[in-house]
PDB file of C-alpha atoms in Angstrom:
ATOM      1  CA  PRO A 272     -10.672  -6.761   7.242  1.00 81.00           C
ATOM      2  CA  ASN A 273     -13.150  -5.258   9.725  1.00 80.00           C
ATOM      3  CA  PHE A 274     -11.109  -2.058   9.983  1.00 82.00           C
ATOM      4  CA  LEU A 275     -11.011  -1.772   6.206  1.00 84.00           C
ATOM      5  CA  LYS A 276     -14.771  -2.262   5.957  1.00 81.00           C
ATOM      6  CA  GLU A 277     -15.465   0.389   8.568  1.00 82.00           C
ATOM      7  CA  TYR A 278     -12.913   2.808   7.084  1.00 81.00           C
ATOM      8  CA  HIS A 279     -14.384   2.339   3.610  1.00 82.00           C
ATOM      9  CA  GLN A 280     -17.886   3.061   4.870  1.00 78.00           C
ATOM     10  CA  LYS A 281     -17.031   6.007   7.160  1.00 78.00           C
ATOM     11  CA  ARG A 282     -14.055   7.768   5.686  1.00 68.00           C
ATOM     12  CA  SER A 283     -13.047   7.117   2.139  1.00 64.00           C
ATOM     13  CA  PRO A 284     -14.603   5.039  -0.570  1.00 72.00           C
ATOM     14  CA  ASN A 285     -11.672   5.488  -2.990  1.00 85.00           C
ATOM     15  CA  ILE A 286      -9.057   3.182  -1.495  1.00 90.00           C
ATOM     16  CA  ALA A 287      -6.139   1.274  -2.965  1.00 92.00           C
ATOM     17  CA  MET A 288      -4.364  -1.271  -0.822  1.00 93.00           C
ATOM     18  CA  ILE A 289      -0.805  -2.161  -1.801  1.00 94.00           C
ATOM     19  CA  PHE A 290       0.569  -5.607  -0.943  1.00 93.00           C
ATOM     20  CA  SER A 291       4.191  -6.658  -1.133  1.00 89.00           C
ATOM     21  CA  SER A 292       3.162 -10.293  -1.563  1.00 88.00           C
ATOM     22  CA  LYS A 293       0.530 -11.910  -3.761  1.00 89.00           C
ATOM     23  CA  LYS A 294      -0.108 -14.430  -0.996  1.00 91.00           C
ATOM     24  CA  ASP A 295      -1.248 -11.639   1.371  1.00 91.00           C
ATOM     25  CA  LEU A 296      -3.296 -10.085  -1.440  1.00 93.00           C
ATOM     26  CA  GLU A 297      -5.079 -13.386  -2.108  1.00 93.00           C
ATOM     27  CA  PHE A 298      -5.752 -13.959   1.593  1.00 92.00           C
ATOM     28  CA  LEU A 299      -7.244 -10.508   2.195  1.00 90.00           C
ATOM     29  CA  THR A 300      -9.234 -10.647  -1.041  1.00 91.00           C
ATOM     30  CA  LEU A 301     -10.976 -13.750   0.264  1.00 89.00           C
ATOM     31  CA  GLN A 302     -11.607 -12.211   3.691  1.00 89.00           C
ATOM     32  CA  LEU A 303     -12.968  -8.941   2.270  1.00 86.00           C
ATOM     33  CA  SER A 304     -15.245 -10.670  -0.222  1.00 83.00           C
ATOM     34  CA  GLN A 305     -16.797 -12.585   2.685  1.00 86.00           C
ATOM     35  CA  LEU A 306     -17.646  -9.221   4.296  1.00 84.00           C
ATOM     36  CA  ASP A 307     -19.524  -8.120   1.155  1.00 80.00           C
ATOM     37  CA  LEU A 308     -17.072  -5.310   0.497  1.00 82.00           C
ATOM     38  CA  PRO A 309     -16.678  -4.210  -3.103  1.00 84.00           C
ATOM     39  CA  VAL A 310     -13.119  -5.249  -3.937  1.00 89.00           C
ATOM     40  CA  LEU A 311     -11.186  -5.158  -7.178  1.00 92.00           C
ATOM     41  CA  PRO A 312      -8.124  -7.355  -6.783  1.00 94.00           C
ATOM     42  CA  GLN A 313      -5.430  -7.603  -9.417  1.00 94.00           C
ATOM     43  CA  LEU A 314      -6.384 -11.287  -9.433  1.00 91.00           C
ATOM     44  CA  ALA A 315      -9.433 -10.247 -11.503  1.00 87.00           C
ATOM     45  CA  GLY A 316      -7.396 -10.090 -14.715  1.00 90.00           C
ATOM     46  CA  SER A 317      -4.883  -8.084 -16.666  1.00 93.00           C
ATOM     47  CA  LEU A 318      -4.125  -4.462 -15.865  1.00 94.00           C
ATOM     48  CA  GLY A 319      -6.334  -3.355 -18.755  1.00 94.00           C
ATOM     49  CA  LYS A 320      -9.220  -5.461 -17.462  1.00 95.00           C
ATOM     50  CA  ILE A 321      -8.787  -4.117 -13.916  1.00 94.00           C
ATOM     51  CA  GLN A 322      -8.807  -0.531 -15.200  1.00 93.00           C
ATOM     52  CA  GLU A 323     -11.945  -1.210 -17.266  1.00 92.00           C
ATOM     53  CA  ILE A 324     -13.752  -2.728 -14.265  1.00 91.00           C
ATOM     54  CA  PHE A 325     -12.584   0.155 -12.052  1.00 90.00           C
ATOM     55  CA  LEU A 326     -13.999   2.760 -14.450  1.00 87.00           C
ATOM     56  CA  ASN A 327     -17.312   0.927 -14.868  1.00 87.00           C
ATOM     57  CA  GLU A 328     -17.771   0.512 -11.119  1.00 84.00           C
ATOM     58  CA  LYS A 329     -16.774   4.152 -10.456  1.00 76.00           C
ATOM     59  CA  LYS A 330     -19.511   5.259 -12.888  1.00 74.00           C
ATOM     60  CA  SER A 331     -22.062   3.231 -10.944  1.00 72.00           C
ATOM     61  CA  SER A 332     -20.742   4.781  -7.681  1.00 70.00           C
ATOM     62  CA  ILE A 333     -19.734   1.447  -6.137  1.00 72.00           C
ATOM     63  CA  SER A 334     -16.098   2.512  -5.518  1.00 80.00           C
ATOM     64  CA  PRO A 335     -14.358  -0.833  -5.100  1.00 86.00           C
ATOM     65  CA  ILE A 336     -11.269  -1.172  -2.946  1.00 90.00           C
ATOM     66  CA  LEU A 337      -8.380  -1.717  -5.329  1.00 93.00           C
ATOM     67  CA  LEU A 338      -6.070  -4.537  -4.128  1.00 95.00           C
ATOM     68  CA  VAL A 339      -2.738  -4.571  -5.971  1.00 95.00           C
ATOM     69  CA  THR A 340       1.013  -5.077  -5.761  1.00 92.00           C
ATOM     70  CA  PRO A 341       3.433  -2.130  -6.220  1.00 90.00           C
ATOM     71  CA  HIS A 342       4.071  -3.125  -9.850  1.00 90.00           C
ATOM     72  CA  VAL A 343       0.382  -2.943 -10.775  1.00 93.00           C
ATOM     73  CA  TRP A 344      -0.035   0.302  -8.799  1.00 92.00           C
ATOM     74  CA  LYS A 345       2.872   1.823 -10.729  1.00 91.00           C
ATOM     75  CA  ASN A 346       1.087   1.141 -14.023  1.00 93.00           C
ATOM     76  CA  PHE A 347      -2.499   1.848 -12.897  1.00 94.00           C
ATOM     77  CA  ALA A 348      -3.841   4.691 -15.071  1.00 92.00           C
ATOM     78  CA  TYR A 349      -6.409   6.083 -12.616  1.00 90.00           C
ATOM     79  CA  GLN A 350      -4.267   6.821  -9.568  1.00 90.00           C
ATOM     80  CA  GLU A 351      -5.731  10.325  -9.340  1.00 86.00           C
ATOM     81  CA  GLU A 352      -9.111   8.760  -8.486  1.00 87.00           C
ATOM     82  CA  ILE A 353      -7.698   7.207  -5.315  1.00 89.00           C
ATOM     83  CA  ASP A 354      -7.960   9.193  -2.058  1.00 86.00           C
ATOM     84  CA  THR A 355      -6.318   6.745   0.341  1.00 88.00           C
ATOM     85  CA  ILE A 356      -3.549   4.222  -0.081  1.00 90.00           C
ATOM     86  CA  ILE A 357      -3.109   1.555   2.544  1.00 91.00           C
ATOM     87  CA  ILE A 358       0.291  -0.116   2.457  1.00 92.00           C
ATOM     88  CA  ASN A 359      -0.064  -3.554   3.992  1.00 90.00           C
ATOM     89  CA  LYS A 360       3.601  -4.098   4.827  1.00 92.00           C
ATOM     90  CA  ILE A 361       6.899  -2.359   4.300  1.00 93.00           C
ATOM     91  CA  PRO A 362       7.816  -3.436   0.755  1.00 92.00           C
ATOM     92  CA  PHE A 363      11.042  -5.280   1.482  1.00 93.00           C
ATOM     93  CA  GLU A 364      12.332  -7.429  -1.335  1.00 90.00           C
ATOM     94  CA  PRO A 365      12.485 -11.131  -0.466  1.00 89.00           C
ATOM     95  CA  PRO A 366      15.916 -12.045   0.918  1.00 88.00           C
ATOM     96  CA  SER A 367      15.936 -15.009  -1.477  1.00 91.00           C
ATOM     97  CA  ASP A 368      15.825 -12.699  -4.530  1.00 90.00           C
ATOM     98  CA  PRO A 369      18.948 -13.588  -6.581  1.00 93.00           C
ATOM     99  CA  GLU A 370      19.760  -9.944  -7.414  1.00 93.00           C
ATOM    100  CA  LEU A 371      19.462  -8.909  -3.779  1.00 92.00           C
ATOM    101  CA  MET A 372      21.586 -11.871  -2.667  1.00 94.00           C
ATOM    102  CA  ALA A 373      24.326 -10.937  -5.141  1.00 95.00           C
ATOM    103  CA  LEU A 374      24.262  -7.253  -4.195  1.00 94.00           C
ATOM    104  CA  SER A 375      24.220  -7.964  -0.454  1.00 93.00           C
ATOM    105  CA  ARG A 376      27.657  -9.547  -0.644  1.00 93.00           C
ATOM    106  CA  ASN A 377      29.054  -6.039  -1.127  1.00 93.00           C
ATOM    107  CA  TYR A 378      27.755  -4.751   2.219  1.00 94.00           C
ATOM    108  CA  GLU A 379      28.766  -5.309   5.802  1.00 94.00           C
ATOM    109  CA  ASN A 380      25.171  -4.913   7.008  1.00 94.00           C
ATOM    110  CA  SER A 381      23.140  -5.643   3.889  1.00 94.00           C
ATOM    111  CA  PHE A 382      19.778  -5.153   5.613  1.00 94.00           C
ATOM    112  CA  MET A 383      20.493  -1.606   6.845  1.00 94.00           C
ATOM    113  CA  GLU A 384      22.632  -0.563   3.883  1.00 95.00           C
ATOM    114  CA  LEU A 385      20.702  -2.174   1.016  1.00 94.00           C
ATOM    115  CA  SER A 386      17.313  -3.708   1.872  1.00 95.00           C
ATOM    116  CA  LEU A 387      16.027  -0.862   4.055  1.00 96.00           C
ATOM    117  CA  PRO A 388      16.964   1.945   1.630  1.00 95.00           C
ATOM    118  CA  ARG A 389      15.404   0.032  -1.280  1.00 94.00           C
ATOM    119  CA  ALA A 390      12.176  -0.468   0.709  1.00 95.00           C
ATOM    120  CA  ILE A 391      12.087   3.239   1.606  1.00 95.00           C
ATOM    121  CA  ILE A 392      12.540   4.180  -2.055  1.00 94.00           C
ATOM    122  CA  GLU A 393       9.618   1.897  -2.960  1.00 92.00           C
ATOM    123  CA  ILE A 394       7.409   3.542  -0.299  1.00 92.00           C
ATOM    124  CA  ILE A 395       8.309   6.993  -1.642  1.00 90.00           C
ATOM    125  CA  LYS A 396       7.486   5.909  -5.201  1.00 89.00           C
ATOM    126  CA  ILE A 397       4.072   4.624  -4.079  1.00 88.00           C
ATOM    127  CA  ILE A 398       3.353   7.889  -2.257  1.00 85.00           C
ATOM    128  CA  ASN A 399       4.573  10.096  -5.106  1.00 84.00           C
ATOM    129  CA  ARG A 400       2.228   8.371  -7.541  1.00 80.00           C
ATOM    130  CA  LEU A 401      -0.689   9.155  -5.237  1.00 76.00           C
ATOM    131  CA  GLN A 402       0.302  12.801  -4.928  1.00 66.00           C
ATOM    132  CA  LYS A 403       0.230  13.609  -8.639  1.00 64.00           C
ATOM    133  CA  ASN A 404      -2.933  15.631  -8.072  1.00 57.00           C
ATOM    134  CA  LYS A 405      -1.991  18.085  -5.307  1.00 57.00           C
ATOM    135  CA  LYS A 406      -5.438  19.766  -5.288  1.00 58.00           C
ATOM    136  CA  SER A 407      -7.160  17.166  -3.160  1.00 63.00           C
ATOM    137  CA  SER A 408      -6.087  15.774   0.188  1.00 75.00           C
ATOM    138  CA  LYS A 409      -4.733  12.270  -0.022  1.00 81.00           C
ATOM    139  CA  LYS A 410      -3.882   9.851   2.781  1.00 84.00           C
ATOM    140  CA  VAL A 411      -1.316   7.105   3.095  1.00 86.00           C
ATOM    141  CA  ILE A 412      -1.799   4.524   5.824  1.00 88.00           C
ATOM    142  CA  MET A 413       0.847   1.946   6.595  1.00 89.00           C
ATOM    143  CA  ILE A 414      -0.447  -0.850   8.791  1.00 88.00           C
ATOM    144  CA  ASP A 415       2.833  -2.658   9.355  1.00 88.00           C
ATOM    145  CA  PRO A 416       3.423  -2.951  13.133  1.00 87.00           C
ATOM    146  CA  ARG A 417       7.189  -3.025  12.515  1.00 90.00           C
ATOM    147  CA  LEU A 418       7.073   0.766  12.092  1.00 89.00           C
ATOM    148  CA  GLY A 419       6.394   1.081  15.797  1.00 86.00           C
ATOM    149  CA  ASN A 420       8.317  -1.829  17.244  1.00 88.00           C
ATOM    150  CA  ARG A 421      11.511  -2.156  15.195  1.00 92.00           C
ATOM    151  CA  GLN A 422      14.480   0.171  15.311  1.00 91.00           C
ATOM    152  CA  TYR A 423      14.387   0.716  11.548  1.00 93.00           C
ATOM    153  CA  GLY A 424      10.782   1.928  11.884  1.00 92.00           C
ATOM    154  CA  ASP A 425      12.137   5.209  13.286  1.00 90.00           C
ATOM    155  CA  THR A 426      14.340   5.601  10.203  1.00 92.00           C
ATOM    156  CA  ILE A 427      11.378   5.117   7.878  1.00 93.00           C
ATOM    157  CA  ILE A 428       9.211   7.540   9.859  1.00 91.00           C
ATOM    158  CA  LYS A 429      11.927  10.238   9.826  1.00 91.00           C
ATOM    159  CA  ILE A 430      12.193   9.986   6.061  1.00 91.00           C
ATOM    160  CA  LEU A 431       8.406  10.002   5.632  1.00 88.00           C
ATOM    161  CA  ASN A 432       8.221  13.107   7.859  1.00 87.00           C
ATOM    162  CA  SER A 433      10.403  14.889   5.307  1.00 87.00           C
ATOM    163  CA  ILE A 434       7.641  14.245   2.730  1.00 81.00           C
ATOM    164  CA  ALA A 435       4.573  14.934   4.883  1.00 77.00           C
ATOM    165  CA  PRO A 436       3.539  14.958   8.556  1.00 76.00           C
ATOM    166  CA  THR A 437       3.596  11.391   9.857  1.00 77.00           C
ATOM    167  CA  ASN A 438       1.824   9.968  12.893  1.00 75.00           C
ATOM    168  CA  ILE A 439       1.688   6.551  14.483  1.00 73.00           C
ATOM    169  CA  VAL A 440      -1.839   5.768  15.648  1.00 74.00           C
ATOM    170  CA  ARG A 441      -3.863   2.688  16.460  1.00 70.00           C
ATOM    171  CA  LEU A 442      -6.305   1.562  13.775  1.00 69.00           C
ATOM    172  CA  GLN A 443      -9.334   2.369  15.927  1.00 67.00           C
ATOM    173  CA  LYS A 444      -8.124   5.946  16.399  1.00 73.00           C
ATOM    174  CA  LEU A 445      -7.816   6.291  12.634  1.00 69.00           C
ATOM    175  CA  LEU A 446     -11.549   5.824  12.303  1.00 66.00           C
ATOM    176  CA  SER A 447     -12.206   8.802  14.568  1.00 65.00           C
ATOM    177  CA  LEU A 448      -9.755  11.230  12.930  1.00 59.00           C
TER     178      LEU A 448
END
């Protein structure tokens, strides 16, 4: 939360943070609201209501931090207004998902052959939606420590490097870039 507050103040007011779980979204919404940060969580209402609030607050130059899940981000009409996306965690589907459980029976290593590729595709979709407007520079920040300390993190980074230059940095260094 403190990093997000400082980043919002110093670097980019137009931020969307993508959560793979509503539980994490609810938790951070509470923490950020206690820091007096302008947040617009998907918990505030329907997609139409969120978009209406976003437009009204943009007009008054408040620039709230949009807090949403990938599904809401996919349907958010004002993606071009966002300069920075922060992806909270690699968007793996829950292992208890019935479709994933059924599909995983067809694989020897279902995590590497099914779950990881599906998560990478979801990351690419999130990034591609941000990059609709190529005229301005956009940033994607992934704050999942598994990128740096799990073997599959290298796989994700290699694929992301094929889209755009990718660096692993500590959060504090991000504030000085």
